[in-house]
mmCIF file of C-alpha atoms in Angstrom:
data_model
loop_
_atom_site.group_PDB
_atom_site.id
_atom_site.type_symbol
_atom_site.label_atom_id
_atom_site.label_comp_id
_atom_site.label_asym_id
_atom_site.label_seq_id
_atom_site.Cartn_x
_atom_site.Cartn_y
_atom_site.Cartn_z
ATOM 1 C CA MET U 1 44.798 3.866 -8.748
ATOM 2 C CA PRO U 2 44.412 3.202 -4.765
ATOM 3 C CA ALA U 3 41.883 6.001 -3.065
ATOM 4 C CA VAL U 4 42.390 8.488 -1.282
ATOM 5 C CA PRO U 5 41.542 9.833 1.981
ATOM 6 C CA THR U 6 39.450 12.064 1.418
ATOM 7 C CA PRO U 7 41.984 15.923 3.262
ATOM 8 C CA ALA U 8 40.265 16.426 7.101
ATOM 9 C CA VAL U 9 38.703 19.733 6.697
ATOM 10 C CA ASP U 10 37.180 21.232 9.701
ATOM 11 C CA MET U 11 33.920 21.844 8.907
ATOM 12 C CA THR U 12 32.290 21.932 12.125
ATOM 13 C CA THR U 13 32.038 25.832 11.696
ATOM 14 C CA GLN U 14 30.003 25.470 9.368
ATOM 15 C CA PRO U 15 26.239 26.900 10.982
ATOM 16 C CA ARG U 16 23.551 24.741 8.839
ATOM 17 C CA PRO U 17 24.965 21.484 7.300
ATOM 18 C CA VAL U 18 23.062 19.129 4.659
ATOM 19 C CA TYR U 19 21.736 16.588 6.297
ATOM 20 C CA VAL U 20 21.107 13.415 4.453
ATOM 21 C CA ILE U 21 18.602 11.078 5.374
ATOM 22 C CA GLY U 22 19.676 7.294 4.671
ATOM 23 C CA ALA U 23 22.795 5.245 6.258
ATOM 24 C CA GLY U 24 22.476 3.024 3.267
ATOM 25 C CA PRO U 25 25.096 2.818 -0.132
ATOM 26 C CA GLY U 26 23.547 5.545 -1.260
ATOM 27 C CA GLY U 27 22.835 8.288 1.339
ATOM 28 C CA LEU U 28 26.671 7.813 2.447
ATOM 29 C CA ALA U 29 28.532 8.361 -0.856
ATOM 30 C CA VAL U 30 26.764 11.515 -1.291
ATOM 31 C CA ALA U 31 28.079 12.044 2.171
ATOM 32 C CA ALA U 32 31.225 10.901 0.695
ATOM 33 C CA ALA U 33 30.917 13.633 -2.655
ATOM 34 C CA LEU U 34 30.083 16.210 -0.435
ATOM 35 C CA ARG U 35 32.904 15.981 2.237
ATOM 36 C CA ALA U 36 35.430 14.950 -0.951
ATOM 37 C CA ARG U 37 34.008 18.951 -1.323
ATOM 38 C CA GLY U 38 34.687 20.775 1.690
ATOM 39 C CA ILE U 39 30.843 20.619 2.324
ATOM 40 C CA ARG U 40 29.779 19.446 6.075
ATOM 41 C CA ALA U 41 27.577 16.972 6.128
ATOM 42 C CA VAL U 42 24.911 15.063 8.493
ATOM 43 C CA VAL U 43 23.801 11.368 7.871
ATOM 44 C CA VAL U 44 20.933 10.670 9.557
ATOM 45 C CA GLU U 45 19.674 7.238 10.297
ATOM 46 C CA LYS U 46 16.702 5.944 11.834
ATOM 47 C CA SER U 47 18.534 2.223 12.969
ATOM 48 C CA ASP U 48 21.469 1.885 15.651
ATOM 49 C CA ALA U 49 23.767 0.904 12.454
ATOM 50 C CA LEU U 50 24.310 1.861 9.167
ATOM 51 C CA GLY U 51 23.611 -0.015 5.946
ATOM 52 C CA ALA U 52 20.389 -1.336 7.510
ATOM 53 C CA SER U 53 18.269 -2.773 5.269
ATOM 54 C CA TRP U 54 21.063 -4.971 3.279
ATOM 55 C CA ARG U 55 22.288 -6.345 7.518
ATOM 56 C CA ARG U 56 18.493 -7.523 7.159
ATOM 57 C CA HIS U 57 18.549 -9.160 3.596
ATOM 58 C CA TYR U 58 18.351 -12.674 3.191
ATOM 59 C CA ASP U 59 22.019 -14.869 3.909
ATOM 60 C CA ARG U 60 22.032 -16.004 -0.228
ATOM 61 C CA LEU U 61 21.969 -12.643 -1.100
ATOM 62 C CA HIS U 62 25.372 -11.694 -3.749
ATOM 63 C CA LEU U 63 24.813 -8.615 -5.451
ATOM 64 C CA HIS U 64 23.450 -8.689 -9.153
ATOM 65 C CA THR U 65 25.869 -6.404 -10.764
ATOM 66 C CA THR U 66 30.216 -6.590 -10.670
ATOM 67 C CA ARG U 67 32.557 -6.077 -7.741
ATOM 68 C CA ARG U 68 34.194 -3.046 -10.113
ATOM 69 C CA LEU U 69 30.684 -1.673 -10.897
ATOM 70 C CA SER U 70 29.380 -1.461 -7.720
ATOM 71 C CA ALA U 71 32.118 0.505 -5.911
ATOM 72 C CA LEU U 72 30.754 4.364 -4.208
ATOM 73 C CA PRO U 73 32.538 7.279 -4.992
ATOM 74 C CA GLY U 74 36.580 7.141 -3.252
ATOM 75 C CA LEU U 75 37.056 3.862 -2.857
ATOM 76 C CA ALA U 76 37.047 0.209 -4.100
ATOM 77 C CA MET U 77 35.313 -2.775 -3.396
ATOM 78 C CA PRO U 78 38.351 -4.960 -2.447
ATOM 79 C CA ARG U 79 39.230 -7.487 -4.306
ATOM 80 C CA ARG U 80 39.235 -10.649 -2.472
ATOM 81 C CA PHE U 81 34.933 -9.944 -2.347
ATOM 82 C CA GLY U 82 35.201 -11.164 -5.198
ATOM 83 C CA ARG U 83 33.060 -10.604 -8.611
ATOM 84 C CA TRP U 84 29.470 -11.001 -6.732
ATOM 85 C CA VAL U 85 29.992 -9.292 -3.996
ATOM 86 C CA SER U 86 27.715 -11.157 -0.718
ATOM 87 C CA ARG U 87 25.420 -9.360 1.720
ATOM 88 C CA ASP U 88 28.022 -9.683 4.496
ATOM 89 C CA ASN U 89 30.442 -8.231 2.507
ATOM 90 C CA VAL U 90 28.725 -5.222 1.297
ATOM 91 C CA VAL U 91 27.820 -4.720 4.976
ATOM 92 C CA ARG U 92 31.769 -4.508 5.812
ATOM 93 C CA TYR U 93 32.055 -2.218 2.766
ATOM 94 C CA LEU U 94 29.497 0.043 4.174
ATOM 95 C CA GLU U 95 31.252 0.425 7.672
ATOM 96 C CA LYS U 96 34.650 0.327 6.629
ATOM 97 C CA TYR U 97 33.472 3.025 3.555
ATOM 98 C CA ALA U 98 32.268 5.434 6.654
ATOM 99 C CA GLU U 99 35.179 4.976 7.902
ATOM 100 C CA PHE U 100 37.703 5.731 5.206
ATOM 101 C CA HIS U 101 36.053 8.830 4.267
ATOM 102 C CA GLU U 102 35.926 10.334 8.146
ATOM 103 C CA LEU U 103 31.902 10.452 7.543
ATOM 104 C CA GLU U 104 29.332 12.887 10.169
ATOM 105 C CA LEU U 105 26.957 10.204 11.902
ATOM 106 C CA VAL U 106 23.724 9.514 13.612
ATOM 107 C CA THR U 107 22.517 7.215 14.458
ATOM 108 C CA GLY U 108 18.567 5.934 15.973
ATOM 109 C CA VAL U 109 17.630 9.693 14.394
ATOM 110 C CA GLU U 110 14.256 9.289 12.376
ATOM 111 C CA VAL U 111 12.771 12.351 10.447
ATOM 112 C CA THR U 112 9.994 12.711 10.055
ATOM 113 C CA ARG U 113 9.347 16.131 8.131
ATOM 114 C CA ILE U 114 10.599 17.936 6.753
ATOM 115 C CA GLU U 115 9.543 21.609 5.965
ATOM 116 C CA PRO U 116 11.058 24.423 4.198
ATOM 117 C CA ASP U 117 13.316 27.247 6.335
ATOM 118 C CA PRO U 118 10.479 29.970 7.095
ATOM 119 C CA GLY U 119 13.440 32.058 7.283
ATOM 120 C CA ASP U 120 15.505 35.036 4.613
ATOM 121 C CA GLU U 121 18.027 32.212 3.834
ATOM 122 C CA GLY U 122 15.885 29.062 3.037
ATOM 123 C CA GLY U 123 17.089 25.015 3.489
ATOM 124 C CA TRP U 124 14.608 23.303 5.293
ATOM 125 C CA THR U 125 13.950 22.288 8.535
ATOM 126 C CA LEU U 126 13.708 19.053 9.696
ATOM 127 C CA HIS U 127 11.376 17.671 12.692
ATOM 128 C CA ALA U 128 12.591 14.256 14.394
ATOM 129 C CA SER U 129 12.196 11.531 17.150
ATOM 130 C CA GLY U 130 12.374 13.545 20.636
ATOM 131 C CA GLY U 131 11.778 16.146 19.812
ATOM 132 C CA ARG U 132 14.433 17.071 17.602
ATOM 133 C CA VAL U 133 14.579 20.112 14.538
ATOM 134 C CA LEU U 134 17.474 20.194 12.436
ATOM 135 C CA THR U 135 17.948 23.920 10.161
ATOM 136 C CA ALA U 136 19.664 21.965 6.835
ATOM 137 C CA ALA U 137 21.107 23.886 4.008
ATOM 138 C CA ALA U 138 20.402 21.621 1.675
ATOM 139 C CA VAL U 139 18.329 17.954 2.360
ATOM 140 C CA VAL U 140 19.489 14.809 0.670
ATOM 141 C CA VAL U 141 16.340 11.815 1.416
ATOM 142 C CA ALA U 142 18.703 8.721 0.567
ATOM 143 C CA THR U 143 16.128 6.949 2.322
ATOM 144 C CA GLY U 144 15.947 3.130 0.297
ATOM 145 C CA PHE U 145 13.952 1.951 -2.904
ATOM 146 C CA ASN U 146 13.630 -1.169 -0.411
ATOM 147 C CA HIS U 147 11.446 0.503 2.295
ATOM 148 C CA THR U 148 8.592 -0.510 3.708
ATOM 149 C CA PRO U 149 7.574 -4.194 3.581
ATOM 150 C CA ARG U 150 3.867 -4.751 1.254
ATOM 151 C CA LEU U 151 2.566 -7.625 2.667
ATOM 152 C CA PRO U 152 -1.012 -7.542 -0.047
ATOM 153 C CA ASP U 153 -4.151 -7.748 1.863
ATOM 154 C CA TRP U 154 -5.111 -11.295 0.325
ATOM 155 C CA PRO U 155 -8.612 -12.457 0.935
ATOM 156 C CA GLY U 156 -9.096 -14.508 4.219
ATOM 157 C CA ARG U 157 -5.273 -14.398 4.783
ATOM 158 C CA GLU U 158 -6.175 -13.529 8.588
ATOM 159 C CA SER U 159 -7.646 -17.174 7.829
ATOM 160 C CA TYR U 160 -4.688 -18.827 7.084
ATOM 161 C CA GLY U 161 -3.517 -21.531 8.940
ATOM 162 C CA GLY U 162 0.387 -22.069 8.059
ATOM 163 C CA ARG U 163 3.331 -19.339 8.456
ATOM 164 C CA LEU U 164 2.412 -16.079 6.163
ATOM 165 C CA LEU U 165 6.115 -14.148 6.183
ATOM 166 C CA HIS U 166 7.063 -11.467 3.764
ATOM 167 C CA ALA U 167 10.691 -12.240 2.424
ATOM 168 C CA ALA U 168 12.176 -9.420 4.371
ATOM 169 C CA ASP U 169 11.191 -11.689 6.996
ATOM 170 C CA TYR U 170 13.413 -14.742 5.103
ATOM 171 C CA ARG U 171 17.042 -15.408 5.911
ATOM 172 C CA ASN U 172 17.617 -18.973 4.851
ATOM 173 C CA PRO U 173 16.591 -22.517 4.577
ATOM 174 C CA GLN U 174 16.832 -24.311 7.670
ATOM 175 C CA PRO U 175 13.566 -23.651 8.831
ATOM 176 C CA TYR U 176 11.354 -24.800 5.989
ATOM 177 C CA ALA U 177 13.062 -28.497 5.843
ATOM 178 C CA GLY U 178 10.942 -30.838 4.587
ATOM 179 C CA GLN U 179 8.213 -28.685 4.511
ATOM 180 C CA ASP U 180 5.694 -27.255 0.917
ATOM 181 C CA VAL U 181 6.821 -24.303 0.707
ATOM 182 C CA LEU U 182 5.010 -21.542 -1.705
ATOM 183 C CA VAL U 183 6.820 -18.295 -3.276
ATOM 184 C CA VAL U 184 5.236 -15.641 -4.607
ATOM 185 C CA GLY U 185 6.294 -12.935 -6.852
ATOM 186 C CA VAL U 186 9.129 -13.440 -9.078
ATOM 187 C CA GLY U 187 10.956 -10.784 -9.132
ATOM 188 C CA ASN U 188 15.118 -11.088 -8.384
ATOM 189 C CA THR U 189 13.995 -11.479 -4.804
ATOM 190 C CA GLY U 190 11.358 -14.239 -5.233
ATOM 191 C CA ALA U 191 13.097 -16.314 -7.549
ATOM 192 C CA GLU U 192 16.723 -16.831 -5.695
ATOM 193 C CA ILE U 193 14.598 -17.444 -2.788
ATOM 194 C CA ALA U 194 12.922 -20.630 -4.505
ATOM 195 C CA VAL U 195 15.609 -21.668 -5.423
ATOM 196 C CA ASP U 196 17.548 -20.645 -1.786
ATOM 197 C CA LEU U 197 14.575 -23.083 -0.434
ATOM 198 C CA ALA U 198 14.688 -26.014 -3.459
ATOM 199 C CA GLU U 199 18.993 -26.245 -3.070
ATOM 200 C CA GLY U 200 17.882 -25.814 1.196
ATOM 201 C CA GLY U 201 16.419 -29.048 1.755
ATOM 202 C CA ALA U 202 12.236 -27.552 1.348
ATOM 203 C CA ALA U 203 10.354 -30.759 0.170
ATOM 204 C CA ARG U 204 8.208 -28.794 -2.143
ATOM 205 C CA VAL U 205 8.655 -25.113 -3.547
ATOM 206 C CA ARG U 206 6.101 -23.664 -5.911
ATOM 207 C CA LEU U 207 6.129 -20.050 -7.169
ATOM 208 C CA ALA U 208 3.286 -17.637 -7.585
ATOM 209 C CA VAL U 209 3.367 -15.615 -10.789
ATOM 210 C CA ARG U 210 1.073 -13.068 -12.234
ATOM 211 C CA THR U 211 3.212 -11.810 -14.836
ATOM 212 C CA ALA U 212 5.748 -13.689 -16.477
ATOM 213 C CA PRO U 213 8.968 -11.995 -16.320
ATOM 214 C CA HIS U 214 11.751 -11.629 -18.606
ATOM 215 C CA LEU U 215 14.746 -14.189 -17.465
ATOM 216 C CA MET U 216 18.105 -13.222 -18.406
ATOM 217 C CA ARG U 217 21.682 -14.820 -17.204
ATOM 218 C CA ARG U 218 23.593 -12.371 -14.699
ATOM 219 C CA SER U 219 27.020 -12.922 -16.610
ATOM 220 C CA THR U 220 27.199 -14.667 -20.810
ATOM 221 C CA ALA U 221 30.941 -16.257 -21.760
ATOM 222 C CA GLY U 222 32.224 -13.703 -19.068
ATOM 223 C CA TRP U 223 29.616 -10.676 -20.163
ATOM 224 C CA PRO U 224 28.256 -9.116 -16.823
ATOM 225 C CA ALA U 225 24.626 -8.385 -18.125
ATOM 226 C CA GLN U 226 25.577 -5.177 -15.862
ATOM 227 C CA ARG U 227 27.521 -4.281 -18.593
ATOM 228 C CA SER U 228 24.948 -5.216 -21.485
ATOM 229 C CA GLY U 229 22.066 -2.716 -19.300
ATOM 230 C CA ILE U 230 24.846 0.521 -19.177
ATOM 231 C CA LEU U 231 25.135 -0.708 -22.856
ATOM 232 C CA VAL U 232 21.449 -0.019 -24.089
ATOM 233 C CA ARG U 233 20.203 2.356 -21.914
ATOM 234 C CA ARG U 234 19.704 5.408 -23.761
ATOM 235 C CA LEU U 235 19.455 3.129 -27.008
ATOM 236 C CA PRO U 236 15.480 3.459 -28.361
ATOM 237 C CA VAL U 237 13.241 1.388 -26.128
ATOM 238 C CA ARG U 238 12.060 -0.750 -29.284
ATOM 239 C CA LEU U 239 15.713 -1.609 -30.056
ATOM 240 C CA VAL U 240 16.787 -2.715 -26.639
ATOM 241 C CA ASP U 241 13.177 -4.975 -26.761
ATOM 242 C CA ARG U 242 14.487 -6.944 -30.219
ATOM 243 C CA LEU U 243 17.292 -7.022 -28.960
ATOM 244 C CA GLY U 244 16.449 -8.500 -25.865
ATOM 245 C CA ALA U 245 14.604 -10.972 -27.318
ATOM 246 C CA LEU U 246 17.097 -12.297 -29.145
ATOM 247 C CA VAL U 247 19.738 -12.604 -26.959
ATOM 248 C CA ALA U 248 16.700 -14.268 -24.266
ATOM 249 C CA ARG U 249 16.064 -16.965 -27.769
ATOM 250 C CA ALA U 250 20.330 -17.060 -27.810
ATOM 251 C CA SER U 251 20.758 -17.402 -23.957
ATOM 252 C CA VAL U 252 17.632 -18.344 -22.226
ATOM 253 C CA PRO U 253 15.271 -21.664 -23.011
ATOM 254 C CA ASP U 254 11.929 -21.462 -23.553
ATOM 255 C CA LEU U 255 10.619 -22.453 -20.028
ATOM 256 C CA SER U 256 6.867 -21.792 -21.697
ATOM 257 C CA ALA U 257 5.988 -26.348 -20.989
ATOM 258 C CA TYR U 258 7.291 -24.962 -17.511
ATOM 259 C CA GLY U 259 5.208 -22.547 -16.329
ATOM 260 C CA LEU U 260 6.887 -19.731 -17.288
ATOM 261 C CA PRO U 261 6.062 -18.584 -21.128
ATOM 262 C CA ARG U 262 8.404 -15.992 -22.360
ATOM 263 C CA PRO U 263 6.596 -12.808 -22.023
ATOM 264 C CA ALA U 264 4.725 -10.556 -24.417
ATOM 265 C CA THR U 265 6.388 -7.187 -23.571
ATOM 266 C CA GLY U 266 9.854 -5.987 -24.850
ATOM 267 C CA LEU U 267 12.681 -6.471 -21.962
ATOM 268 C CA TYR U 268 12.543 -2.542 -22.294
ATOM 269 C CA SER U 269 9.041 -1.816 -22.307
ATOM 270 C CA ARG U 270 9.358 -3.597 -18.979
ATOM 271 C CA VAL U 271 11.971 -1.970 -17.736
ATOM 272 C CA LYS U 272 10.302 1.276 -17.939
ATOM 273 C CA GLU U 273 6.429 0.443 -16.233
ATOM 274 C CA GLY U 274 9.086 -0.246 -13.232
ATOM 275 C CA ALA U 275 9.856 -4.733 -13.788
ATOM 276 C CA ILE U 276 13.571 -5.282 -14.405
ATOM 277 C CA PRO U 277 14.628 -8.426 -15.495
ATOM 278 C CA VAL U 278 15.254 -11.595 -13.494
ATOM 279 C CA GLN U 279 18.946 -12.568 -13.414
ATOM 280 C CA ASP U 280 19.478 -16.104 -12.940
ATOM 281 C CA VAL U 281 20.744 -17.297 -10.181
ATOM 282 C CA GLY U 282 19.328 -21.279 -10.940
ATOM 283 C CA LEU U 283 16.618 -20.723 -11.628
ATOM 284 C CA ILE U 284 16.475 -22.135 -14.863
ATOM 285 C CA ASP U 285 17.948 -25.061 -13.810
ATOM 286 C CA ALA U 286 15.740 -25.284 -11.265
ATOM 287 C CA VAL U 287 12.394 -25.056 -12.957
ATOM 288 C CA ARG U 288 13.620 -27.610 -15.572
ATOM 289 C CA SER U 289 15.037 -30.069 -12.522
ATOM 290 C CA GLY U 290 10.993 -29.509 -11.484
ATOM 291 C CA ARG U 291 12.694 -28.437 -8.426
ATOM 292 C CA VAL U 292 10.108 -24.749 -8.178
ATOM 293 C CA GLU U 293 6.847 -25.072 -10.204
ATOM 294 C CA PRO U 294 5.332 -22.611 -11.439
ATOM 295 C CA VAL U 295 1.854 -21.973 -10.553
ATOM 296 C CA ALA U 296 -0.502 -18.926 -11.475
ATOM 297 C CA ALA U 297 -0.678 -16.129 -9.154
ATOM 298 C CA VAL U 298 -2.376 -16.118 -5.722
ATOM 299 C CA GLU U 299 -6.201 -14.848 -5.462
ATOM 300 C CA SER U 300 -7.408 -15.766 -1.972
ATOM 301 C CA PHE U 301 -6.509 -17.876 1.095
ATOM 302 C CA ASP U 302 -9.271 -20.078 2.474
ATOM 303 C CA GLY U 303 -7.784 -21.872 5.813
ATOM 304 C CA PRO U 304 -5.938 -23.898 5.058
ATOM 305 C CA GLU U 305 -5.382 -23.510 1.310
ATOM 306 C CA VAL U 306 -4.253 -20.868 -1.399
ATOM 307 C CA VAL U 307 -6.650 -20.085 -4.106
ATOM 308 C CA LEU U 308 -4.798 -19.503 -7.664
ATOM 309 C CA ALA U 309 -5.726 -17.295 -10.686
ATOM 310 C CA ASP U 310 -6.268 -20.661 -12.352
ATOM 311 C CA GLY U 311 -9.300 -21.756 -9.824
ATOM 312 C CA SER U 312 -6.570 -25.037 -8.486
ATOM 313 C CA ARG U 313 -5.737 -24.648 -4.123
ATOM 314 C CA ILE U 314 -2.897 -25.884 -2.487
ATOM 315 C CA SER U 315 -2.158 -26.172 1.304
ATOM 316 C CA PRO U 316 1.291 -25.294 1.964
ATOM 317 C CA ASP U 317 2.831 -25.764 5.141
ATOM 318 C CA ALA U 318 4.010 -22.004 4.889
ATOM 319 C CA VAL U 319 3.249 -18.587 2.074
ATOM 320 C CA VAL U 320 6.916 -16.373 1.630
ATOM 321 C CA ALA U 321 5.435 -12.824 0.152
ATOM 322 C CA ALA U 322 8.057 -11.810 -2.091
ATOM 323 C CA THR U 323 5.713 -8.903 -3.249
ATOM 324 C CA GLY U 324 7.726 -5.587 -3.126
ATOM 325 C CA TYR U 325 8.378 -2.753 -0.479
ATOM 326 C CA ARG U 326 6.600 0.799 -0.027
ATOM 327 C CA ARG U 327 9.477 3.846 -0.168
ATOM 328 C CA ARG U 328 7.085 5.466 2.327
ATOM 329 C CA LEU U 329 7.781 8.940 1.899
ATOM 330 C CA GLU U 330 4.356 10.684 2.616
ATOM 331 C CA GLY U 331 4.715 11.487 5.962
ATOM 332 C CA LEU U 332 8.217 13.320 5.295
ATOM 333 C CA VAL U 333 7.960 14.508 2.216
ATOM 334 C CA GLY U 334 4.329 14.192 0.528
ATOM 335 C CA HIS U 335 3.521 17.549 0.965
ATOM 336 C CA LEU U 336 5.663 18.568 -0.908
ATOM 337 C CA GLY U 337 4.670 17.932 -4.487
ATOM 338 C CA VAL U 338 7.049 16.549 -5.282
ATOM 339 C CA LEU U 339 5.842 12.628 -5.562
ATOM 340 C CA ASP U 340 4.188 10.843 -8.100
ATOM 341 C CA GLU U 341 0.975 8.968 -8.212
ATOM 342 C CA ARG U 342 3.357 5.703 -7.253
ATOM 343 C CA GLY U 343 4.438 7.577 -3.954
ATOM 344 C CA ARG U 344 8.159 8.332 -5.866
ATOM 345 C CA PRO U 345 9.906 11.171 -6.011
ATOM 346 C CA ARG U 346 9.601 13.384 -9.303
ATOM 347 C CA THR U 347 12.813 14.468 -9.560
ATOM 348 C CA HIS U 348 16.323 12.602 -9.103
ATOM 349 C CA GLY U 349 19.702 12.714 -8.708
ATOM 350 C CA ALA U 350 20.897 16.023 -8.828
ATOM 351 C CA ARG U 351 17.359 17.434 -10.727
ATOM 352 C CA ALA U 352 15.745 19.534 -7.799
ATOM 353 C CA ALA U 353 12.040 21.075 -8.538
ATOM 354 C CA ALA U 354 12.664 24.687 -8.745
ATOM 355 C CA GLU U 355 9.858 25.458 -5.705
ATOM 356 C CA THR U 356 11.784 22.691 -4.313
ATOM 357 C CA ASP U 357 15.383 24.796 -4.108
ATOM 358 C CA GLY U 358 17.628 22.675 -2.454
ATOM 359 C CA LEU U 359 15.847 19.455 -1.497
ATOM 360 C CA TYR U 360 17.412 15.758 -3.570
ATOM 361 C CA PHE U 361 16.910 12.234 -3.825
ATOM 362 C CA THR U 362 18.974 9.345 -4.248
ATOM 363 C CA GLY U 363 18.007 6.019 -4.836
ATOM 364 C CA PHE U 364 14.590 4.954 -5.333
ATOM 365 C CA SER U 365 15.131 3.724 -8.836
ATOM 366 C CA ASN U 366 16.151 1.169 -10.001
ATOM 367 C CA PRO U 367 17.582 0.498 -13.232
ATOM 368 C CA ILE U 368 18.854 -1.770 -15.247
ATOM 369 C CA SER U 369 22.736 -0.211 -15.477
ATOM 370 C CA GLY U 370 22.768 -1.460 -11.247
ATOM 371 C CA MET U 371 21.244 0.569 -8.343
ATOM 372 C CA PHE U 372 24.877 1.759 -6.785
ATOM 373 C CA ARG U 373 26.654 2.328 -10.010
ATOM 374 C CA GLU U 374 24.040 4.906 -10.772
ATOM 375 C CA MET U 375 23.774 6.180 -6.577
ATOM 376 C CA ALA U 376 27.511 6.988 -7.386
ATOM 377 C CA ARG U 377 27.135 9.003 -10.157
ATOM 378 C CA ASP U 378 24.154 10.538 -8.401
ATOM 379 C CA ALA U 379 26.567 11.145 -5.133
ATOM 380 C CA GLU U 380 28.700 13.346 -7.575
ATOM 381 C CA ARG U 381 25.921 15.147 -9.060
ATOM 382 C CA ILE U 382 24.324 16.235 -5.944
ATOM 383 C CA ALA U 383 27.293 17.210 -4.325
ATOM 384 C CA LYS U 384 28.092 19.276 -7.148
ATOM 385 C CA ALA U 385 25.102 20.650 -7.310
ATOM 386 C CA VAL U 386 24.208 21.365 -4.009
ATOM 387 C CA ALA U 387 27.845 23.423 -3.657
ATOM 388 C CA ARG U 388 27.454 25.386 -6.930
ATOM 389 C CA ARG U 389 24.062 26.392 -4.905
ATOM 390 C CA THR U 390 25.894 27.322 -2.261
ATOM 391 C CA SER U 391 28.511 28.804 -3.748
ATOM 392 C CA GLY U 392 25.994 31.268 -5.748
ATOM 393 C CA GLY U 393 27.028 29.905 -8.374
#
């Protein structure tokens, strides 16, 4: 069914809009859902364009979730994008999404602190770059799961003479042709970059692994892993762990002889701890053929050498650290008591703590059912909660 544009509604007379912080897929989805309910939403983005994090990702990246299950509210992704949508097409989709829904977007402005409005009407006060002070009826924080690159402070890191970079700064394998490269971290990003390097002309590619991941096929006999994630996410953890082990034995070869043993902890148990399975986009074949060599975790640097956890030393020309990101919400909302010990929001989606009514978060989880899908669902729920709140219902 074709999408229907949001009806033109003059919302500029609303005295206090809902401010949405971050113009990624989560923020845009919330703004569209709010606008569809006649609520003025202003999206504030610190970069000079929407979808900034997607524009910075490496060239090879595709969504690991299907096109049909990754669309945001009110606009399908075009069929011409294929089943697994590329990074560039994700950006095109987000641009079209903002245009289609006529979203009110302000770029180049960073919100640095959110405080409760001391007035009688409640709401929130936002402090932003350039000395701006904004007053909001409600606030949705959508600054992103992958906000600030986290580079471990390895001992001796400064002494390393090769090229050391975070995965956020990796684009494609061309600069590493003929080189010996170590990729640190075997999440989805590290696994895909290692394969990209191996296929793109690097002389040798090693993959430093601290904890063996759960590997799964992105699709089996046409059935995407995402659909399985949707079906099982409400089931008991132990049951899903057992099911996951059976599926892995049937579909994924044992790579123990190559340095990637099957994990001792169950798949869903690991998900609950924050570790998402690695969807195979070539890693299994690359490991079995020797084009990607799993090695022990990085412990330190010693001049040109990298010291690994098993005591061995290697001398790569470059090290790509796929070591994750920080949310960096402390300065923005840390004083409100809404973050857990890992700096993540305690409440998510349409849920807001009683003491912070009208403050919502989206896009800070990494579910096995698909991040885009869950952000789309969050958007509808948040819009419903805001409408109920503003109407007094």
